[in-house]
Short mmCIF file of C-alpha atoms and ligand atoms in Angstrom, two decimals:
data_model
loop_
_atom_site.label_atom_id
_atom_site.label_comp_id
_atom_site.label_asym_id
_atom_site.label_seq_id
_atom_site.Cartn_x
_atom_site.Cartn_y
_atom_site.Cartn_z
CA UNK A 5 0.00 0.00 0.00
CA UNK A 6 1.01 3.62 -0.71
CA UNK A 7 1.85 5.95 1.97
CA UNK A 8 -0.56 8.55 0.04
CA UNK A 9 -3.51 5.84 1.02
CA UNK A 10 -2.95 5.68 4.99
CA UNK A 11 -6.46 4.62 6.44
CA UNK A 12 -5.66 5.47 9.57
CA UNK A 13 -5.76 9.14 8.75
CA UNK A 14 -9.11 11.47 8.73
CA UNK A 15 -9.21 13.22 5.58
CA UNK A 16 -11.46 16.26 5.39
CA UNK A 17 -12.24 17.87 1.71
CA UNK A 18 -12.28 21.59 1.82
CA UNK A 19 -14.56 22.13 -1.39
CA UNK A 20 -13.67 25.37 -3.26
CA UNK A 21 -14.02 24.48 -6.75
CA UNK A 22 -10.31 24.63 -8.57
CA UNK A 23 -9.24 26.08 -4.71
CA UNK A 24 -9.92 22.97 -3.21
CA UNK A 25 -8.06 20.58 -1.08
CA UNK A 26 -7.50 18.52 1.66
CA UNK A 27 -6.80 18.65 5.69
CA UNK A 28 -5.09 15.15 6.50
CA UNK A 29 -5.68 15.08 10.19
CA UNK A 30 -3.99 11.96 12.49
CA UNK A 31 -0.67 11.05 13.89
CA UNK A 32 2.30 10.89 11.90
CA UNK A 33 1.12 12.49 9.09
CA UNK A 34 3.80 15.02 9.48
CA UNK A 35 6.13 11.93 8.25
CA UNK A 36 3.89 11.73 4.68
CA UNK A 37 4.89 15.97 4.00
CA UNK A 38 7.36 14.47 1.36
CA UNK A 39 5.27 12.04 -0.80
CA UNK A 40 2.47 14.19 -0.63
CA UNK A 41 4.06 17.45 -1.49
CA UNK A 42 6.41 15.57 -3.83
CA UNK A 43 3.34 14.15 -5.52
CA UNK A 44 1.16 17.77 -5.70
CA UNK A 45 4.11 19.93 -6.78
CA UNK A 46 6.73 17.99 -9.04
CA UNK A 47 10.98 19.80 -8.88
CA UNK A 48 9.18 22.39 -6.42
CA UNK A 49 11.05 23.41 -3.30
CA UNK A 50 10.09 24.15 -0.14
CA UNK A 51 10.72 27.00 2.22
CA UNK A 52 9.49 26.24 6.01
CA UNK A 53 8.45 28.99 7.99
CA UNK A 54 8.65 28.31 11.56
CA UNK A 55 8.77 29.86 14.76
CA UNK A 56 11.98 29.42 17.80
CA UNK A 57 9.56 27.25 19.53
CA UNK A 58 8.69 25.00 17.06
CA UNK A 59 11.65 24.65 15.36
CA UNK A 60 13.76 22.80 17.84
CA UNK A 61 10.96 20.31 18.56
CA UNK A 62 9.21 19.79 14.64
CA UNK A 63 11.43 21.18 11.76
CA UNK A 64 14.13 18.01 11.77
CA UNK A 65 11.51 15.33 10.99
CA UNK A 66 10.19 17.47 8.31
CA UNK A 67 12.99 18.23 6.73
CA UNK A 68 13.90 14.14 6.66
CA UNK A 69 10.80 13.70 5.06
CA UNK A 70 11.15 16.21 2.10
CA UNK A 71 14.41 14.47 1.92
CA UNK A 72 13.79 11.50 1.76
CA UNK A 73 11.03 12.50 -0.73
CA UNK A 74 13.83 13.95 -2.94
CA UNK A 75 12.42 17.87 -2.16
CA UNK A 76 15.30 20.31 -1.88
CA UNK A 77 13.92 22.61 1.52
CA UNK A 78 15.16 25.82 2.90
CA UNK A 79 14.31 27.01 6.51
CA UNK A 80 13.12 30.39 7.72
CA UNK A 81 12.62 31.47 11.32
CA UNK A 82 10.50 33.90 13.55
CA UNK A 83 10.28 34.83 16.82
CA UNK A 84 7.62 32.70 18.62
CA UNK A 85 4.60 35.34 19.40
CA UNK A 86 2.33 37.19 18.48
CA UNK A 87 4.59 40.38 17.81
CA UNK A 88 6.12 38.12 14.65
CA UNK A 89 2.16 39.33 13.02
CA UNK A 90 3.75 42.56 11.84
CA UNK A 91 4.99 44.74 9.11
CA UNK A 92 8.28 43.82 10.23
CA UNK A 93 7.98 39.77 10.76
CA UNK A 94 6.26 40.16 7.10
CA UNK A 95 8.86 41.81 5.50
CA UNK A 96 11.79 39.52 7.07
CA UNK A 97 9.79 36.38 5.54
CA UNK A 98 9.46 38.02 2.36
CA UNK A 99 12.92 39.08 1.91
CA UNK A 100 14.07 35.67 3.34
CA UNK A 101 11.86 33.84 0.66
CA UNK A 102 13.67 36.34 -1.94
CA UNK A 103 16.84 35.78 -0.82
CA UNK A 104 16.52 31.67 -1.14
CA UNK A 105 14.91 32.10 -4.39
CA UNK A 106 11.76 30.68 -3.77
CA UNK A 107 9.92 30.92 -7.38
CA UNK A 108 6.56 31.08 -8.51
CA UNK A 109 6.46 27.25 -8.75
CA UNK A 110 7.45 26.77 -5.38
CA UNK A 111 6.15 26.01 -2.03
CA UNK A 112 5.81 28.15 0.92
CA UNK A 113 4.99 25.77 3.98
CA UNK A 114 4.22 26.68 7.81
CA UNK A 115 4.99 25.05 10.21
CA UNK A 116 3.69 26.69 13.52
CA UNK A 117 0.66 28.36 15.50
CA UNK A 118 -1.93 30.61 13.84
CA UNK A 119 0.90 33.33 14.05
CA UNK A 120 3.20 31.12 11.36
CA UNK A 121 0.23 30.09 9.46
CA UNK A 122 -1.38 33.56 9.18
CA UNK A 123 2.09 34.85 8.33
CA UNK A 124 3.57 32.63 5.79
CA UNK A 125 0.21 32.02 4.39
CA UNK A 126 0.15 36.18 3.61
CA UNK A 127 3.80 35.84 2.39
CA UNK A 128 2.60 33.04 0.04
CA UNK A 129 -0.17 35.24 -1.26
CA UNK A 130 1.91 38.32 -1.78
CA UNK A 131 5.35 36.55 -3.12
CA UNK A 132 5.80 37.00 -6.62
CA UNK A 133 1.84 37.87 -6.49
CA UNK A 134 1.06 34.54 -5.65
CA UNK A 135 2.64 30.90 -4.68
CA UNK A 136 1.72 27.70 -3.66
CA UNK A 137 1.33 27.41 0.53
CA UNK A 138 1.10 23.98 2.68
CA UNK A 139 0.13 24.64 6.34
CA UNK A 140 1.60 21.98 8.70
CA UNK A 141 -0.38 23.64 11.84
CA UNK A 142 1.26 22.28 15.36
CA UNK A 143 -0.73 23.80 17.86
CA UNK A 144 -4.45 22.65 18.17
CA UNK A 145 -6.05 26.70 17.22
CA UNK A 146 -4.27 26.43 14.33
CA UNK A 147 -5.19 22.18 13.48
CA UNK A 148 -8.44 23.77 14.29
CA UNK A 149 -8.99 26.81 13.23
CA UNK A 150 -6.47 29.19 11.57
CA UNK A 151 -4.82 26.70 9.17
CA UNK A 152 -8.60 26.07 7.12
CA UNK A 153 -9.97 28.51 5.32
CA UNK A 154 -7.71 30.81 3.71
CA UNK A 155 -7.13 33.62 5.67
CA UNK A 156 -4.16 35.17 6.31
CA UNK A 157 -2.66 38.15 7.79
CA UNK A 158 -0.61 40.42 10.19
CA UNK A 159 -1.90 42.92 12.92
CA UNK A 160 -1.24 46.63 12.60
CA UNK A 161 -1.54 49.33 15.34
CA UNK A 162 -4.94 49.69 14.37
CA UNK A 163 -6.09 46.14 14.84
CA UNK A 164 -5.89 42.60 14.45
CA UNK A 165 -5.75 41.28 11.00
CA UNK A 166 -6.56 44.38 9.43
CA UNK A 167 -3.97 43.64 6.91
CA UNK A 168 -4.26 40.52 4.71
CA UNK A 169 -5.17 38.39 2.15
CA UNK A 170 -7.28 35.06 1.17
CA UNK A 171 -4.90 32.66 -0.11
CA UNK A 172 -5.48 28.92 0.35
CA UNK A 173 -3.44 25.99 1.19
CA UNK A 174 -3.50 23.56 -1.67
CA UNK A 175 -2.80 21.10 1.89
CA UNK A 176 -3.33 20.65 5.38
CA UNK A 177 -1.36 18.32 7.37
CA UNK A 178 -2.42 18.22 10.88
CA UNK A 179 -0.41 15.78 12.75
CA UNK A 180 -2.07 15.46 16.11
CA UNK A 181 0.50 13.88 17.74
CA UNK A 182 2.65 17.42 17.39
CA UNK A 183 0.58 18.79 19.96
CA UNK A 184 2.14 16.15 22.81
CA UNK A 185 5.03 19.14 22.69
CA UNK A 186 2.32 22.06 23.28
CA UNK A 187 2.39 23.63 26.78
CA UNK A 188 -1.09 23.05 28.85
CA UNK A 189 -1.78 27.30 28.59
CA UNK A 190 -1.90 26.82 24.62
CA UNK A 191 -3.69 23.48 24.82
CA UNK A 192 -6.14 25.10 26.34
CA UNK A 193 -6.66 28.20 24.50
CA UNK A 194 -6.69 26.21 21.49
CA UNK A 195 -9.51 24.22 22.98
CA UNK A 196 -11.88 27.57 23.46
CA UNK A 197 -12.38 27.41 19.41
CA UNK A 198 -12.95 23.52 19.57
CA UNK A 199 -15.91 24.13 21.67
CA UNK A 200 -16.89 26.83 19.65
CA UNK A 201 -18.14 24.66 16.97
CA UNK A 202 -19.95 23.14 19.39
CA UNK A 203 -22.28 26.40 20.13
CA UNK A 204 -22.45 27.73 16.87
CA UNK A 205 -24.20 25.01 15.19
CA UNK A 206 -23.69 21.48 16.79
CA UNK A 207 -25.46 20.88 20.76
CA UNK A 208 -24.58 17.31 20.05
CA UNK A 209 -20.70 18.38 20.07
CA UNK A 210 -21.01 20.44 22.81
CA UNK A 211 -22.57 17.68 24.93
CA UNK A 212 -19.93 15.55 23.36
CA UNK A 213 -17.39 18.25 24.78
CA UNK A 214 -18.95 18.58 27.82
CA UNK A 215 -18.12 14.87 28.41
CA UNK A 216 -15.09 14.03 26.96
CA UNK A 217 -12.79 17.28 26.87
CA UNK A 218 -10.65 16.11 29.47
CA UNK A 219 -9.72 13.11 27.18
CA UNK A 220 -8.72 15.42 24.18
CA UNK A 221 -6.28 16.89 25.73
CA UNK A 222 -4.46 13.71 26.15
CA UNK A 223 -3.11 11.95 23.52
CA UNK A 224 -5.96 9.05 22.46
CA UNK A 225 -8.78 9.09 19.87
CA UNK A 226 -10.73 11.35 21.19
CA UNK A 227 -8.38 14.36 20.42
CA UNK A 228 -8.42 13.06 16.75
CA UNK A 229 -11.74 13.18 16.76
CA UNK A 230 -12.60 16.43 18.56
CA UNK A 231 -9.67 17.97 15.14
CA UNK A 232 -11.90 16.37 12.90
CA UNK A 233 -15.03 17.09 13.78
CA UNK A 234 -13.50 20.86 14.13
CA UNK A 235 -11.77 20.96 10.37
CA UNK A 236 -15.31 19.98 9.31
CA UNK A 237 -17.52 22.10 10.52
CA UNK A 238 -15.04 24.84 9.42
CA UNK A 239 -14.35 23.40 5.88
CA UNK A 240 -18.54 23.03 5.55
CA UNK A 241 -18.52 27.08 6.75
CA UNK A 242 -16.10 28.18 4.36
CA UNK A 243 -17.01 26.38 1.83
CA UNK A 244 -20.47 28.50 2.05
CA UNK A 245 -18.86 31.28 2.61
CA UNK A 246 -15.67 31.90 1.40
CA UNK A 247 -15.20 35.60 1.42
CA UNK A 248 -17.19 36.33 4.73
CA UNK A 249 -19.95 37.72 2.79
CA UNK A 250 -22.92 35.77 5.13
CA UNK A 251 -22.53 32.42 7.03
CA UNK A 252 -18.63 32.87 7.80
CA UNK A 253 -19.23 35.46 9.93
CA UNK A 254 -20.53 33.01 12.95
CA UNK A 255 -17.00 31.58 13.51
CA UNK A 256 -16.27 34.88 15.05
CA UNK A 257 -18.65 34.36 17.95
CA UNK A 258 -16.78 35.23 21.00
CA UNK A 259 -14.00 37.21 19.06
CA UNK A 260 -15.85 40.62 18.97
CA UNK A 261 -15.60 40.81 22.66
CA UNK A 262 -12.34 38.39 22.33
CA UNK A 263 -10.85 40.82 20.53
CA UNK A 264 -11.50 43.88 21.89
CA UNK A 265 -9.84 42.18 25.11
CA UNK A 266 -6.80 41.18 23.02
CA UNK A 267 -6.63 44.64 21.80
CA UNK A 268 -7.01 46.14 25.54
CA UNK A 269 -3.50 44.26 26.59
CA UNK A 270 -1.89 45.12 23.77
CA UNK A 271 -1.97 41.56 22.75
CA UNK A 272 0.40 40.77 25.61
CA UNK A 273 0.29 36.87 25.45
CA UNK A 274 1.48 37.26 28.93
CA UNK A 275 -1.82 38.37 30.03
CA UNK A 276 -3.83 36.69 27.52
CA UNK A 277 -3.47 34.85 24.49
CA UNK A 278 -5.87 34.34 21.47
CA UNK A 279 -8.13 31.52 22.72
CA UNK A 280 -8.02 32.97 26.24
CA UNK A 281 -9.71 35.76 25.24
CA UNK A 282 -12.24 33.67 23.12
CA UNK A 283 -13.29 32.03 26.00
CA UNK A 284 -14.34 35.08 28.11
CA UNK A 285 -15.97 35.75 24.53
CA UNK A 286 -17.84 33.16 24.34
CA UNK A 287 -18.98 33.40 27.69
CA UNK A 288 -19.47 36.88 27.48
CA UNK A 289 -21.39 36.44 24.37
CA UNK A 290 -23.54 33.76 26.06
CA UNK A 291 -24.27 36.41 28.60
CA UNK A 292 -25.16 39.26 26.38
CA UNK A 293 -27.65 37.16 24.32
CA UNK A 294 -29.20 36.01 27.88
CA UNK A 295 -29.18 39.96 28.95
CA UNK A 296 -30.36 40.98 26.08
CA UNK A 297 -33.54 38.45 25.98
CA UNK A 298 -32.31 35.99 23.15
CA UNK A 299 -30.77 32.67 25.27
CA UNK A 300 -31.87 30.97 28.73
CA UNK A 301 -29.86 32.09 31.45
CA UNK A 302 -28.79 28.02 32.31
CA UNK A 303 -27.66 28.21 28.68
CA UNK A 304 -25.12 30.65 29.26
CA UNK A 305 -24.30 29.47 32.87
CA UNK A 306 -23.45 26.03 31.00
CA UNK A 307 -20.94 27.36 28.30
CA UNK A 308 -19.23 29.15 31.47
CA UNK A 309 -18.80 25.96 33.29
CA UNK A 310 -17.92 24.22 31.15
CA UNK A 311 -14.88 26.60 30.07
CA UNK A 312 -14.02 26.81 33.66
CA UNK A 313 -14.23 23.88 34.67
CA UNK A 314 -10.97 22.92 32.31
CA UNK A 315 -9.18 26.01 33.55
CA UNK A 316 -10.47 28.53 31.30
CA UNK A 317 -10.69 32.46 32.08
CA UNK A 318 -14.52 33.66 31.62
CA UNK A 319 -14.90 36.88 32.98
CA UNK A 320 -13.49 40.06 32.98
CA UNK A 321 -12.15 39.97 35.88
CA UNK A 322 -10.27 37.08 34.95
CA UNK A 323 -8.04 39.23 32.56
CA UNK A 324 -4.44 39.95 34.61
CA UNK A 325 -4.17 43.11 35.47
CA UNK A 326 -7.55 44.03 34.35
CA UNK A 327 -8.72 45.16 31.23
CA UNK A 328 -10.20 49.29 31.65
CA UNK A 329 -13.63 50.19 31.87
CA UNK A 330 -16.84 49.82 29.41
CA UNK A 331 -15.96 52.89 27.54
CA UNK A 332 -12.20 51.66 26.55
CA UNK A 333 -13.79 47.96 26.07
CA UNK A 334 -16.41 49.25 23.45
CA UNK A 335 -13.71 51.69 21.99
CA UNK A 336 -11.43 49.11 21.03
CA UNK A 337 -14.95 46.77 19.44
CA UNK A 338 -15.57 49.78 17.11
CA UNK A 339 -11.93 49.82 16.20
CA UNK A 340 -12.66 46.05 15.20
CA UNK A 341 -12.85 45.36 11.44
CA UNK A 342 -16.85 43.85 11.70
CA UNK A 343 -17.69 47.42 12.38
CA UNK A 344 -19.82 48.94 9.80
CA UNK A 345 -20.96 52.36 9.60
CA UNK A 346 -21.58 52.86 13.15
CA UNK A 347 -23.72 49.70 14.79
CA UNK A 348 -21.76 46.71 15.93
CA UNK A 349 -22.24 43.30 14.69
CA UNK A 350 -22.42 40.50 16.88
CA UNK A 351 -23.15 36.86 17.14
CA UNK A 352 -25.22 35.95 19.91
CA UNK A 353 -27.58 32.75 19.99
CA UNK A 354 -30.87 31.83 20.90
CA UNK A 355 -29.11 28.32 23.33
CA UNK A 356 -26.60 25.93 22.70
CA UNK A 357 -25.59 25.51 19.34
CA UNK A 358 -27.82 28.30 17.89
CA UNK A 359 -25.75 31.23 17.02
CA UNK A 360 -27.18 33.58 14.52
CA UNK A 361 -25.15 37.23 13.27
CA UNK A 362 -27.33 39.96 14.85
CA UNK A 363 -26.43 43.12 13.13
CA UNK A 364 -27.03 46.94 14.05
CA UNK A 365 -26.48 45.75 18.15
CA UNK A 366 -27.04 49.59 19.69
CA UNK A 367 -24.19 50.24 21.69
CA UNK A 368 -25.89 51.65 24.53
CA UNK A 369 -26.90 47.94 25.04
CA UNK A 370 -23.14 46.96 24.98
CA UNK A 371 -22.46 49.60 27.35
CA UNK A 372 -24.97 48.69 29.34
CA UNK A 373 -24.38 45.38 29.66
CA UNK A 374 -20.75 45.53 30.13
CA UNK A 375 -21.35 48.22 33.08
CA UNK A 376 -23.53 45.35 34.80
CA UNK A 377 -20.39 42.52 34.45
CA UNK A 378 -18.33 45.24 35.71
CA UNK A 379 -20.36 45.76 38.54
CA UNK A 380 -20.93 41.46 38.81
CA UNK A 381 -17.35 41.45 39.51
CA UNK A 382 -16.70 44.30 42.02
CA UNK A 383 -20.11 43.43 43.89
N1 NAD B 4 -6.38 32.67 9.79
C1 NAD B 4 -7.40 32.37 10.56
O1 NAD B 4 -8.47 31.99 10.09
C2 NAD B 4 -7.22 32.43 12.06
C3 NAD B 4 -8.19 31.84 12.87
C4 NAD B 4 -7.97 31.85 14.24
C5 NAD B 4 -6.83 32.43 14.77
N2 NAD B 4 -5.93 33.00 13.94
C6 NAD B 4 -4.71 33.60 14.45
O2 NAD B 4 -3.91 32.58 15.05
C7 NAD B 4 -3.04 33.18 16.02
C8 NAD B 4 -3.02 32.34 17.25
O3 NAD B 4 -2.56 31.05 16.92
P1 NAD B 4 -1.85 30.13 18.02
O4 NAD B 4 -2.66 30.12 19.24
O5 NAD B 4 -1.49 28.87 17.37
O6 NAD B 4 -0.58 31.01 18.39
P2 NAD B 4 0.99 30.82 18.12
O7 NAD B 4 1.28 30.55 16.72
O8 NAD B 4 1.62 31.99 18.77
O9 NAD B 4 1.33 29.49 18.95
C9 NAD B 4 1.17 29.51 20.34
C10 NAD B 4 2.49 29.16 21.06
O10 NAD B 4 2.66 27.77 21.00
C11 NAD B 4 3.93 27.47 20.43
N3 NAD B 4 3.78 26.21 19.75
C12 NAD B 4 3.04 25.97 18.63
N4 NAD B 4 3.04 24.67 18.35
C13 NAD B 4 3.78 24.06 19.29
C14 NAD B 4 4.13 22.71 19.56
N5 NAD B 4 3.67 21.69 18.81
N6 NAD B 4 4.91 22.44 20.62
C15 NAD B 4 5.36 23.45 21.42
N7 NAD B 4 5.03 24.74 21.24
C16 NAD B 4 4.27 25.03 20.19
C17 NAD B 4 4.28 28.65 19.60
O11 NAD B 4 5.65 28.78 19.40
C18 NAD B 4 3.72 29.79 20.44
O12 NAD B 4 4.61 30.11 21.47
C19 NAD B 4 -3.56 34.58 16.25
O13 NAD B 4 -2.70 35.48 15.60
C20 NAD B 4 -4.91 34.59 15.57
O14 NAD B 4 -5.28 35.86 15.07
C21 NAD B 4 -6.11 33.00 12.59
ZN1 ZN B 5 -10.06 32.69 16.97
#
């Protein structure tokens, strides 16, 4: 049998006519990069971007794979962080990509977080207008989340993401057993947009999460599963949805107040990283729909508990070192990209897996609501 027909591996089709491809999720498959890059892109070469964590840890046993596979590889390396998201960190991959001559029938492949993949995956989209990108994601947001779908990015002073393009993969390899190396904090943040999926569209996979999270974050079935069931619900959203022109828009529940709080800290991943602050989003957002007469109240007190009860921050008190007042929290919303013309766009949800993109939210109603979890906490 043919490495390229493994049946131990999940396969997920991300349908996007002539953009289409496939997220191989399972363990090992970081071993099959060669064949299967060998096999899509014939005499191309590879340049890994990777990050100081993840290099020490990943980037040998994917080199000996392209190897072995007869694919000539280069490496380039950012800081781990956040802060990599920039002007700068773009312009050092670029010019890095330049300088090894990485051509228009090449490969740019990440192998990293969201940071890497949002990074190289804008690199691949703006080298040489345009060249083929692999994401290799190695922490679970990013198997999850930030590898499918296309979008990539850096942050400017003005926001997250504000600066970007759409520019799929032509491959995902998720390799769940890379995420044995990932420390507990990013396990866990990672898990906040897991259980997303869960309460955007899918009660079963909440209740599903609700009973067997513990499990995922170990390294058995159940975290293959919990990737898989994630890439598809994502892959079926995009697919919709490409551009973020309807549907899309409902894997941002718990990032308008998410990122707000990112943007309060300065996105000091000290304080809080990404999927940290999604989880007080998603509480948060649980708790607005309840205040504002949409959700049960044991609706929202579920998604809470459940967050906290793996170790999960879901207040806003739970933000170190605070994070400002109402006025500075719904100041840095309307600095947030899914601002238009003056009303804020949520997505709130009538229970458990019924989310829904409620548009023109006033934002006396935010302020109002955020003055009474203020107050919650202090009381
Ligand atoms: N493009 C999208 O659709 C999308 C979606 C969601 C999030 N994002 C972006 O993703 C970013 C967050 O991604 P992230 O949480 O993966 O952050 P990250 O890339 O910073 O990774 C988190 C930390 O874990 C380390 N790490 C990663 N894999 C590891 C491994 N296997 N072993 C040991 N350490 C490892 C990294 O070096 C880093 O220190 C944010 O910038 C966010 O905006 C993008
Ligand atoms: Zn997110």
């Amino acid at each position: 049998m043919s490495i390229l027909e493994n049946p131990t591996l999940e396969t997920v089709p991300v349908t996007l006519g002539t953009r289409s491809y496939n997220i191989l999720i399972g363990r090992g498959v970081l071993a099959e990069a060669g064949p299967r890059i060998a096999a899509l892109f014939p005499k191309a070469r590879v340049a890994i971007i990777t990050d100081t964590h993840v290099e020490g840890l990943h980037a040998a046993a994917l080199e000996t794979t392209l190897a072995d596979a007869g694919v000539a590889s280069t490496r380039i390396i950012i800081p781990a962080g956040e802060p990599s998201k920039s002007y700068a960190g773009f312009v050092h991959v670029c010019d890095s990509l330049l300088a090894a001559r990485i051509e228009r029938g090449d490969v740019v492949l990440a192998l990293g977080g969201g940071v890497v993949g949002d990074l190289a995956g804008f690199a691949a989209a703006s080298l040489r207008r345009g060249v083929a990108f692999v994401q290799c994601p190695t922490s679970l947001l990013a198997q999850v989340d930030s590898s499918v779908g296309g979008k990539t990015g850096i942050n400017s002073s003005h926001g997250k993401n504000l600066i970007g393009a759409f520019h799929q993969p032509a491959l995902v390899l998720a390799d769940t057993a890379l995420l044995d190396t990932l420390p507990m904090r990013e396990f866990r943040a990672g898990y906040a947009e897991v259980v997303k999926y869960g309460l955007i569209d899918n009660p079963d996979f909440f209740n599903w999460c609700e009973a067997n999270a513990t499990r995922i974050f170990g390294p058995g079935p159940e975290r293959d599963y919990a990737v898989a069931v994630s890439c598809r619900a994502k892959a079926a959203i995009v697919a919709r949805d490409e551009r973020e022109e309807g549907d899309r828009a409902l894997l941002n529940l718990g990032h308008t107040f998410g990122h707000a709080l990112e943007r309060i800290v300065a996105y000091d991943g000290a304080r809080l990283v990404h999927g940290e602050a999604v989880a007080i989003g998603l509480a948060l957002a649980y708790r607005f729909s309840h205040y504002l007469g949409h959700c049960p109240g044991q609706d929202a007190t579920r998604v809470s508990m459940h967050l906290q009860t793996l170790g999960l921050p879901t207040r806003l008190q739970d933000v170190p070192g605070g994070c400002g007042t109402t006025a500075g929290l719904v100041e840095a919303m309307a600095q947030d990209k899914k601002v238009v013309r003056g009303s804020l766009t949520f997505i709130l949800a009538h229970g458990i897996g019924r989310s829904f993109i409620a548009k023109g939210v006033e934002v006396a109603q935010v302020e109002a609501f955020l003055d009474a979890e203020f107050a919650a906490q202090s009381a």
